[in-house]
């Protein structure tokens, strides 16, 4: 799989179908083959006309139009679609079938549990349902996204004990301004158990590109607390941007490239996920593959972001 995973929450949200096709074409044209989506994208901002499942539909239409399903690794998620909320076994089973229909495919390559919100559902039941999908050939491999370290460890233990499908990856929020969401207990488990870390929000929703600055007003749907706009006026955010900019300027590369390269070089990280709304935004992300940060650069970024 390519080391930069293309995020799909833009498709049908900030990128219409035509723009999405162009981004997908440019991504595979640059050698990419790993696409991340969810059955819920875009279930936020529905008052703006967003439709949950639309990202999968657009990806499915693109795969059909290009005839390249076997060349692409498609990861999607279950648990956050408004009609299939949560991880009850019957929900997982039904939601997977809906995702397959939208993707126009007979299998999902990597299937994540999106949010593990209801701890009243035993991990045994969740793993049992996911294993059923693997056995049925509908899913190739399973993974978890937003989950507590305790439930992640318990899930792996159950899979091993029962000889069932096992999570092969974790998709945590992780980037230069959000480190404690992964480093610590979750990373320890991923390292110990040999999972792959596929971090989301690699650009902190665009903040790490450098376009959000203190006091600057930027008209952008991601300019809000919890997304990119939440970092610009924080002391840490300013410090991190200065360090990223210093490395970028010294190398003559984009800040986004530095942010992605830092992530790619962290222990356990296999493929950072970032989205591009336009084809123009892609080269800075793809360029991550050509950058290997030095120890001094890593130390500068670590110190600024700690
Ligand atoms: N598992 C989960 O719970 C979870 C949660 C969130 C996301 N995800 C996944 O992770 C992916 C990445 O997250 P994300 O897309 O929300 O955030 P992100 O990758 O951190 O930020 C991407 C956004 O930054 C902007 N951008 C990208 N390249 C740029 C460039 N070169 N110059 C300027 N701006 C640029 C674009 O938005 P604008 O142009 O609009 O500014 C783009 O949509 C998602 O697509 C999704 O697949 C998973």
Coordinates of C-alpha atoms and ligand atoms in Angstrom, one line a residue:
X1 CA 0.0 0.0 0.0
X2 CA 1.2 3.5 -0.6
X3 CA 2.6 5.4 2.4
X4 CA 0.2 8.3 2.0
X5 CA -3.4 7.3 2.5
X6 CA -6.0 9.6 0.8
X7 CA -8.7 10.8 3.1
X8 CA -12.2 10.6 1.7
X9 CA -14.3 12.9 3.9
X10 CA -14.1 15.7 1.3
X11 CA -15.9 13.7 -1.3
X12 CA -19.4 14.9 -1.5
X13 CA -18.7 17.5 1.2
X14 CA -16.1 20.2 0.2
X15 CA -15.4 18.5 -3.1
X16 CA -18.3 17.8 -5.6
X17 CA -18.3 14.6 -7.7
X18 CA -16.3 16.1 -10.6
X19 CA -13.7 17.6 -8.2
X20 CA -13.5 14.3 -6.3
X21 CA -12.9 12.3 -9.4
X22 CA -10.1 14.7 -10.3
X23 CA -8.5 14.3 -6.9
X24 CA -8.8 10.5 -7.1
X25 CA -7.3 10.4 -10.6
X26 CA -4.4 12.6 -9.6
X27 CA -3.8 10.5 -6.4
X28 CA -3.5 7.2 -8.3
X29 CA -1.6 9.0 -11.1
X30 CA 1.0 9.9 -8.5
X31 CA 1.2 6.3 -7.4
X32 CA -1.3 6.2 -4.5
X33 CA -3.5 3.2 -3.9
X34 CA -4.9 3.5 -0.4
X35 CA -8.2 5.3 0.1
X36 CA -10.0 6.0 3.4
X37 CA -13.7 6.7 3.8
X38 CA -16.6 5.9 6.1
X39 CA -20.3 5.0 5.7
X40 CA -21.0 8.2 7.6
X41 CA -19.2 10.8 5.4
X42 CA -20.6 13.3 5.5
X43 CA -23.0 13.1 8.3
X44 CA -22.1 16.5 9.7
X45 CA -23.3 19.8 8.4
X46 CA -26.3 18.0 6.8
X47 CA -28.1 21.3 6.8
X48 CA -25.7 22.2 4.0
X49 CA -27.0 19.3 1.9
X50 CA -24.4 16.7 2.9
X51 CA -25.6 13.1 2.6
X52 CA -24.2 10.3 4.8
X53 CA -22.7 7.6 2.5
X54 CA -22.1 10.1 -0.3
X55 CA -18.3 9.7 -0.1
X56 CA -18.6 5.9 -0.5
X57 CA -21.0 6.5 -3.4
X58 CA -18.6 8.8 -5.2
X59 CA -15.7 6.4 -4.6
X60 CA -17.8 3.5 -5.9
X61 CA -18.8 5.5 -9.0
X62 CA -15.1 6.4 -9.6
X63 CA -14.0 2.8 -9.2
X64 CA -16.6 1.7 -11.7
X65 CA -15.8 4.4 -14.2
X66 CA -12.1 3.7 -14.1
X67 CA -12.4 -0.1 -13.7
X68 CA -9.6 -0.2 -11.2
X69 CA -11.2 -1.8 -8.1
X70 CA -8.4 -4.4 -7.9
X71 CA -5.7 -1.8 -8.0
X72 CA -7.0 0.2 -5.0
X73 CA -7.1 -0.6 -1.3
X74 CA -10.4 0.7 0.0
X75 CA -10.9 1.2 3.7
X76 CA -14.2 2.2 5.2
X77 CA -15.8 2.3 8.6
X78 CA -18.9 1.3 10.5
X79 CA -20.7 2.8 13.5
X80 CA -21.4 6.4 12.8
X81 CA -24.0 6.4 10.0
X82 CA -27.2 7.9 11.4
X83 CA -29.3 4.9 10.2
X84 CA -26.7 2.3 11.4
X85 CA -25.4 3.9 14.6
X86 CA -23.1 1.9 17.0
X87 CA -21.5 -1.4 16.9
X88 CA -24.3 -3.9 17.7
X89 CA -23.7 -7.1 15.7
X90 CA -26.8 -6.7 13.6
X91 CA -25.9 -3.1 12.9
X92 CA -22.4 -4.0 11.7
X93 CA -23.8 -6.7 9.4
X94 CA -26.4 -4.5 7.8
X95 CA -24.2 -1.5 7.5
X96 CA -21.5 -3.5 5.8
X97 CA -24.0 -4.6 3.1
X98 CA -25.0 -0.9 2.6
X99 CA -21.3 0.1 2.2
X100 CA -20.7 -2.7 -0.3
X101 CA -23.7 -1.4 -2.3
X102 CA -22.5 2.2 -2.3
X103 CA -18.9 1.1 -3.2
X104 CA -20.2 -1.2 -5.9
X105 CA -17.9 -3.9 -4.7
X106 CA -18.2 -7.4 -3.3
X107 CA -15.6 -6.7 -0.6
X108 CA -14.1 -4.1 1.6
X109 CA -10.3 -4.3 2.0
X110 CA -10.0 -2.8 5.4
X111 CA -13.1 -2.3 7.7
X112 CA -12.8 -0.1 10.8
X113 CA -15.0 0.3 13.7
X114 CA -15.4 4.1 13.6
X115 CA -16.4 4.9 17.2
X116 CA -16.6 2.5 20.1
X117 CA -19.1 4.7 22.0
X118 CA -21.2 2.1 23.8
X119 CA -19.1 0.0 26.1
X120 CA -22.2 -2.0 27.1
X121 CA -21.7 -3.9 23.9
X122 CA -19.0 -6.6 24.7
X123 CA -16.0 -6.5 22.5
X124 CA -16.6 -10.2 22.0
X125 CA -19.8 -9.4 20.1
X126 CA -18.2 -6.8 18.0
X127 CA -15.3 -9.1 17.0
X128 CA -17.7 -11.9 16.4
X129 CA -19.7 -9.8 14.0
X130 CA -16.5 -8.6 12.2
X131 CA -15.2 -12.1 12.0
X132 CA -18.4 -13.2 10.4
X133 CA -17.9 -10.6 7.6
X134 CA -14.3 -11.8 7.1
X135 CA -15.5 -15.4 6.9
X136 CA -18.2 -14.4 4.4
X137 CA -15.6 -12.8 2.2
X138 CA -17.1 -9.4 2.5
X139 CA -14.2 -7.9 4.4
X140 CA -10.5 -8.7 4.0
X141 CA -9.1 -7.3 7.2
X142 CA -10.5 -5.5 10.3
X143 CA -9.3 -2.5 12.2
X144 CA -10.3 -0.1 14.9
X145 CA -10.4 3.7 15.0
X146 CA -11.6 5.7 18.0
X147 CA -11.4 3.2 20.9
X148 CA -10.0 3.1 24.4
X149 CA -6.7 1.3 25.0
X150 CA -8.6 -1.1 27.4
X151 CA -11.1 -2.1 24.8
X152 CA -8.5 -2.3 22.1
X153 CA -6.4 -4.7 24.2
X154 CA -9.5 -6.7 25.2
X155 CA -10.5 -7.1 21.5
X156 CA -7.1 -8.4 20.5
X157 CA -7.1 -10.8 23.4
X158 CA -10.5 -12.1 22.5
X159 CA -9.6 -12.6 18.9
X160 CA -6.5 -14.5 19.8
X161 CA -8.2 -16.7 22.4
X162 CA -11.0 -17.6 20.1
X163 CA -9.0 -17.8 16.9
X164 CA -11.1 -15.1 15.2
X165 CA -10.2 -12.2 12.9
X166 CA -7.9 -9.7 14.7
X167 CA -7.6 -6.0 14.3
X168 CA -4.6 -5.3 12.0
X169 CA -4.6 -1.5 12.4
X170 CA -5.5 1.4 14.5
X171 CA -6.7 4.7 13.1
X172 CA -6.2 7.3 15.9
X173 CA -6.2 11.1 15.7
X174 CA -2.5 11.9 15.6
X175 CA -0.5 14.9 14.4
X176 CA 2.0 17.5 15.6
X177 CA -0.7 19.4 17.6
X178 CA -2.5 16.2 18.8
X179 CA 0.0 13.7 20.2
X180 CA -1.6 12.5 23.4
X181 CA -4.5 11.1 21.4
X182 CA -2.1 8.3 20.4
X183 CA 1.2 8.4 22.1
X184 CA 1.1 6.5 25.4
X185 CA -1.2 3.5 26.1
X186 CA -2.6 3.2 22.5
X187 CA 0.8 3.3 20.9
X188 CA 2.2 0.9 23.4
X189 CA -0.5 -1.7 22.4
X190 CA 0.0 -1.1 18.7
X191 CA 3.7 -1.6 19.1
X192 CA 3.4 -4.7 21.3
X193 CA 0.8 -6.3 19.2
X194 CA 2.3 -5.6 15.8
X195 CA -0.6 -3.4 14.5
X196 CA -0.2 -0.7 11.9
X197 CA -1.0 2.9 12.9
X198 CA -2.9 4.8 10.2
X199 CA -3.3 8.2 11.7
X200 CA -6.1 10.7 10.8
X201 CA -6.1 14.5 10.7
X202 CA -2.4 14.3 9.6
X203 CA -2.7 18.1 8.8
X204 CA -4.8 18.9 11.9
X205 CA -7.7 19.6 9.4
X206 CA -5.5 21.9 7.4
X207 CA -3.9 23.9 10.3
X208 CA -0.5 22.4 9.7
X209 CA -0.4 23.7 6.1
X210 CA 0.2 27.2 7.7
X211 CA -2.9 28.9 6.3
X212 CA -4.5 29.4 9.7
X213 CA -2.7 32.1 11.7
X214 CA -3.5 34.0 14.9
X215 CA -5.9 36.8 14.3
X216 CA -6.4 35.9 10.7
X217 CA -9.9 35.3 9.5
X218 CA -10.2 32.4 7.1
X219 CA -13.5 31.5 5.5
X220 CA -13.4 27.7 5.8
X221 CA -15.8 25.0 7.0
X222 CA -12.9 23.6 9.1
X223 CA -12.2 26.9 10.8
X224 CA -13.8 25.9 14.0
X225 CA -12.9 24.6 17.5
X226 CA -12.1 20.9 17.3
X227 CA -11.0 21.3 13.7
X228 CA -8.3 23.5 12.2
X229 CA -9.5 26.7 13.7
X230 CA -9.1 25.5 17.2
X231 CA -5.3 25.6 17.1
X232 CA -4.4 29.0 15.5
X233 CA -4.7 31.1 18.7
X234 CA -3.1 28.6 21.1
X235 CA 0.5 29.1 22.3
X236 CA 1.3 25.6 21.3
X237 CA -0.2 26.0 17.9
X238 CA 1.9 29.1 17.2
X239 CA 5.1 27.3 18.5
X240 CA 4.4 24.2 16.3
X241 CA 3.8 26.3 13.2
X242 CA 7.0 28.2 13.7
X243 CA 9.0 25.0 13.9
X244 CA 7.2 23.4 10.8
X245 CA 7.8 26.6 8.9
X246 CA 11.5 26.7 9.8
X247 CA 12.0 23.2 8.5
X248 CA 10.0 23.8 5.4
X249 CA 11.8 27.0 4.5
X250 CA 15.2 25.5 5.1
X251 CA 14.3 22.7 2.7
X252 CA 12.3 24.8 0.3
X253 CA 9.3 22.5 0.7
X254 CA 5.6 23.0 1.8
X255 CA 4.7 23.0 5.5
X256 CA 2.1 20.3 4.8
X257 CA 4.9 18.0 3.5
X258 CA 6.9 18.5 6.8
X259 CA 3.9 17.7 8.9
X260 CA 3.2 14.5 7.0
X261 CA 6.9 13.5 6.9
X262 CA 7.1 13.9 10.7
X263 CA 4.1 11.7 11.2
X264 CA 5.4 9.1 8.7
X265 CA 8.6 8.8 10.7
X266 CA 7.0 8.2 14.1
X267 CA 7.2 4.7 15.5
X268 CA 4.4 2.4 14.4
X269 CA 3.0 4.8 11.8
X270 CA 2.5 3.0 8.5
X271 CA 0.5 5.6 6.4
X272 CA -0.7 9.0 7.5
X273 CA -4.2 9.9 6.2
X274 CA -4.8 13.4 4.8
X275 CA -7.4 14.7 2.4
X276 CA -7.1 17.0 -0.6
X277 CA -10.1 19.2 -1.6
X278 CA -8.4 20.1 -4.9
X279 CA -5.9 18.6 -7.2
X280 CA -3.6 21.5 -6.5
X281 CA -3.4 20.5 -2.8
X282 CA -2.1 17.0 -3.6
X283 CA 1.6 17.5 -4.6
X284 CA 2.5 18.8 -1.1
X285 CA 1.0 15.7 0.4
X286 CA 2.4 13.2 -2.1
X287 CA 5.9 14.8 -1.6
X288 CA 6.0 13.3 1.9
X289 CA 7.4 10.1 0.3
X290 CA 10.5 11.9 -0.9
X291 CA 11.3 13.6 2.5
X292 CA 13.3 11.9 5.3
X293 CA 13.7 14.4 8.2
X294 CA 17.0 14.4 10.0
X295 CA 17.4 13.8 13.7
X296 CA 17.9 17.5 14.3
X297 CA 14.7 18.4 12.4
X298 CA 12.8 15.7 14.3
X299 CA 14.1 17.0 17.6
X300 CA 13.1 20.6 16.7
X301 CA 9.5 19.5 15.8
X302 CA 9.3 17.2 18.9
X303 CA 10.4 20.0 21.2
X304 CA 7.9 22.5 19.7
X305 CA 5.0 20.0 19.9
X306 CA 5.6 18.5 23.3
Ligands
LIG1 N1 -11.4 7.9 12.1 C1 -11.9 9.1 12.3 O1 -12.7 9.3 13.3 C2 -11.6 10.2 11.4 C3 -11.9 11.5 11.7 C4 -11.6 12.5 10.8 C5 -11.0 12.2 9.6 N2 -10.7 10.9 9.3 C6 -10.1 10.5 8.0 O2 -8.9 11.2 7.9 C7 -8.9 11.9 6.7 C8 -8.1 13.2 6.9 O3 -8.8 14.1 7.8 P1 -9.3 15.4 7.3 O4 -9.5 15.3 5.8 O5 -10.5 15.8 8.1 O6 -8.2 16.5 7.7 P2 -6.7 16.7 7.3 O7 -6.2 15.6 6.4 O8 -5.9 16.9 8.5 O9 -6.8 18.1 6.5 C9 -7.2 18.0 5.2 C10 -7.7 19.4 4.7 O10 -6.6 20.3 4.7 C11 -6.7 21.2 3.6 N3 -5.5 20.9 2.8 C12 -4.9 19.7 2.3 N4 -3.8 19.9 1.6 C13 -3.6 21.2 1.6 C14 -2.6 22.1 1.0 N5 -1.6 21.5 0.3 N6 -2.7 23.4 1.1 C15 -3.7 24.0 1.9 N7 -4.7 23.3 2.4 C16 -4.7 21.9 2.3 C17 -7.9 20.7 2.8 O11 -9.1 21.4 3.3 P3 -9.5 22.9 2.9 O12 -9.0 23.1 1.5 O13 -11.0 22.9 3.0 O14 -8.9 23.8 3.9 C18 -8.1 19.3 3.2 O15 -9.4 18.8 3.0 C19 -10.4 12.2 6.4 O16 -10.6 12.5 5.0 C20 -10.9 10.8 6.8 O17 -10.7 9.9 5.7 C21 -11.0 9.9 10.2

